[in-house]
mmCIF file of C-alpha atoms in Angstrom:
data_model
loop_
_atom_site.group_PDB
_atom_site.id
_atom_site.type_symbol
_atom_site.label_atom_id
_atom_site.label_comp_id
_atom_site.label_asym_id
_atom_site.label_seq_id
_atom_site.Cartn_x
_atom_site.Cartn_y
_atom_site.Cartn_z
ATOM 1 C CA MET A 1 25.959 116.899 104.934
ATOM 2 C CA GLU A 2 25.571 114.524 102.051
ATOM 3 C CA LYS A 3 28.325 112.114 101.185
ATOM 4 C CA LYS A 4 29.144 111.603 97.557
ATOM 5 C CA LYS A 5 28.557 108.056 96.648
ATOM 6 C CA ILE A 6 31.792 106.336 95.418
ATOM 7 C CA SER A 7 31.079 104.658 92.222
ATOM 8 C CA ARG A 8 32.676 101.292 91.518
ATOM 9 C CA GLN A 9 31.885 101.749 87.780
ATOM 10 C CA GLN A 10 34.725 101.840 85.340
ATOM 11 C CA VAL A 11 34.721 102.285 81.569
ATOM 12 C CA TYR A 12 36.013 99.496 79.361
ATOM 13 C CA THR A 13 37.032 99.786 75.625
ATOM 14 C CA LEU A 14 35.440 97.015 73.676
ATOM 15 C CA VAL A 15 35.429 96.156 69.897
ATOM 16 C CA VAL A 16 32.260 94.281 68.866
ATOM 17 C CA GLN A 17 31.902 92.544 65.537
ATOM 18 C CA ILE A 18 28.430 92.429 64.262
ATOM 19 C CA GLY A 19 26.862 90.412 61.556
ATOM 20 C CA ARG A 20 23.928 91.416 59.288
ATOM 21 C CA LYS A 21 20.341 91.579 60.465
ATOM 22 C CA GLU A 22 17.234 93.168 58.903
ATOM 23 C CA GLY A 23 17.117 96.844 59.993
ATOM 24 C CA ASP A 24 20.598 97.011 61.345
ATOM 25 C CA GLY A 25 21.341 100.365 59.599
ATOM 26 C CA LEU A 26 24.621 99.096 57.976
ATOM 27 C CA PRO A 27 25.363 100.055 54.364
ATOM 28 C CA LYS A 28 23.512 97.880 51.831
ATOM 29 C CA ASP A 29 26.581 96.037 50.525
ATOM 30 C CA ALA A 30 28.174 95.559 53.960
ATOM 31 C CA THR A 31 28.631 92.043 55.372
ATOM 32 C CA GLY A 32 28.971 93.280 58.952
ATOM 33 C CA ALA A 33 30.827 95.781 60.905
ATOM 34 C CA ALA A 34 33.277 96.440 63.840
ATOM 35 C CA LEU A 35 32.079 98.856 66.553
ATOM 36 C CA MET A 36 34.472 100.637 68.914
ATOM 37 C CA ILE A 37 32.562 100.990 72.114
ATOM 38 C CA TYR A 38 33.146 102.568 75.616
ATOM 39 C CA ALA A 39 30.979 100.807 78.072
ATOM 40 C CA SER A 40 30.603 101.370 81.782
ATOM 41 C CA GLY A 41 30.428 98.482 84.302
ATOM 42 C CA ILE A 42 31.542 97.213 87.678
ATOM 43 C CA ASP A 43 33.805 94.802 85.641
ATOM 44 C CA GLU A 44 34.497 93.937 82.027
ATOM 45 C CA ALA A 45 32.017 91.026 82.025
ATOM 46 C CA GLU A 46 29.172 93.398 83.112
ATOM 47 C CA ALA A 47 30.239 95.970 80.458
ATOM 48 C CA VAL A 48 30.211 93.298 77.851
ATOM 49 C CA ARG A 49 26.773 91.875 78.969
ATOM 50 C CA GLU A 50 25.168 95.435 78.879
ATOM 51 C CA THR A 51 26.667 96.195 75.544
ATOM 52 C CA VAL A 52 25.519 92.958 73.877
ATOM 53 C CA ALA A 53 21.988 93.542 75.411
ATOM 54 C CA ILE A 54 21.821 97.164 73.984
ATOM 55 C CA LEU A 55 23.163 96.109 70.552
ATOM 56 C CA LYS A 56 20.484 93.417 70.331
ATOM 57 C CA GLN A 57 17.818 95.925 71.219
ATOM 58 C CA ALA A 58 19.132 98.100 68.501
ATOM 59 C CA ASP A 59 18.482 95.362 65.913
ATOM 60 C CA THR A 60 22.142 94.378 65.385
ATOM 61 C CA SER A 61 23.598 90.947 65.564
ATOM 62 C CA PRO A 62 26.649 90.882 67.799
ATOM 63 C CA LEU A 63 29.009 88.055 66.937
ATOM 64 C CA ASP A 64 32.279 88.707 68.922
ATOM 65 C CA VAL A 65 33.450 91.073 71.659
ATOM 66 C CA THR A 66 37.153 91.772 72.325
ATOM 67 C CA GLY A 67 37.957 93.749 75.587
ATOM 68 C CA TYR A 68 40.825 96.127 75.705
ATOM 69 C CA GLY A 69 40.484 97.029 79.424
ATOM 70 C CA THR A 70 39.991 100.293 81.385
ATOM 71 C CA LEU A 71 41.768 103.621 80.602
ATOM 72 C CA ALA A 72 44.432 102.847 83.176
ATOM 73 C CA GLU A 73 45.027 99.405 81.765
ATOM 74 C CA ARG A 74 45.338 100.778 78.244
ATOM 75 C CA GLU A 75 47.729 103.533 79.422
ATOM 76 C CA ALA A 76 49.842 100.810 81.185
ATOM 77 C CA GLU A 77 50.146 98.978 77.912
ATOM 78 C CA GLY A 78 51.372 102.162 76.114
ATOM 79 C CA HIS A 79 48.178 102.930 74.121
ATOM 80 C CA GLU A 80 48.052 106.507 72.920
ATOM 81 C CA ILE A 81 44.637 107.846 73.893
ATOM 82 C CA GLU A 82 43.353 111.075 72.309
ATOM 83 C CA ASP A 83 41.454 113.680 74.386
ATOM 84 C CA GLU A 84 38.376 113.048 72.364
ATOM 85 C CA GLU A 85 38.490 109.347 73.379
ATOM 86 C CA ARG A 86 38.973 110.375 77.028
ATOM 87 C CA GLU A 87 35.966 112.629 76.802
ATOM 88 C CA LEU A 88 33.754 109.840 75.533
ATOM 89 C CA MET A 89 34.993 107.559 78.230
ATOM 90 C CA GLN A 90 34.212 110.105 80.865
ATOM 91 C CA ARG A 91 30.765 110.615 79.355
ATOM 92 C CA ALA A 92 30.205 106.766 79.468
ATOM 93 C CA LEU A 93 31.141 106.819 83.176
ATOM 94 C CA GLU A 94 29.003 109.875 84.041
ATOM 95 C CA GLU A 95 26.040 108.523 82.152
ATOM 96 C CA ASN A 96 26.576 104.861 83.132
ATOM 97 C CA SER A 97 26.134 104.088 79.399
ATOM 98 C CA VAL A 98 27.434 102.365 76.300
ATOM 99 C CA ILE A 99 28.750 104.733 73.721
ATOM 100 C CA VAL A 100 29.493 103.593 70.100
ATOM 101 C CA ALA A 101 32.608 105.739 69.221
ATOM 102 C CA GLN A 102 33.229 104.341 65.781
ATOM 103 C CA MET A 103 31.664 101.954 63.224
ATOM 104 C CA THR A 104 33.668 100.351 60.492
ATOM 105 C CA PRO A 105 31.559 98.372 57.961
ATOM 106 C CA PHE A 106 32.914 95.247 56.319
ATOM 107 C CA PHE A 107 32.400 94.586 52.721
ATOM 108 C CA GLY A 108 33.721 91.000 52.436
ATOM 109 C CA ASP A 109 36.966 91.982 50.821
ATOM 110 C CA GLU A 110 38.896 92.434 54.019
ATOM 111 C CA ASP A 111 42.136 90.514 54.450
ATOM 112 C CA ASN A 112 41.510 88.491 57.554
ATOM 113 C CA THR A 113 44.710 86.463 57.439
ATOM 114 C CA VAL A 114 47.120 86.641 60.270
ATOM 115 C CA HIS A 115 50.633 87.929 59.278
#
């Protein structure tokens, strides 16, 4: 009888800001973008490393990564998590992958001041 291997992988929600780079696929007038990503890893640091490596391979220029934790951590903080988001997280876990769930381009007119 084969035992099912217990995975220590978890899925982390990350927001990555990227700058411009030749061939990055962003709209012509964009100054950069924010990417909402679900990435699997043993810990958040591994998820971040894997994400940055993949984004660099994809000809983007990652500038900053903000981690929002695992599904359980986000639920504990009171985040509302839609079914579609849960499905993408599950897919990232099953495939041991990095999934870009959303891309928001910046056009240089964003209000970056803290209120």
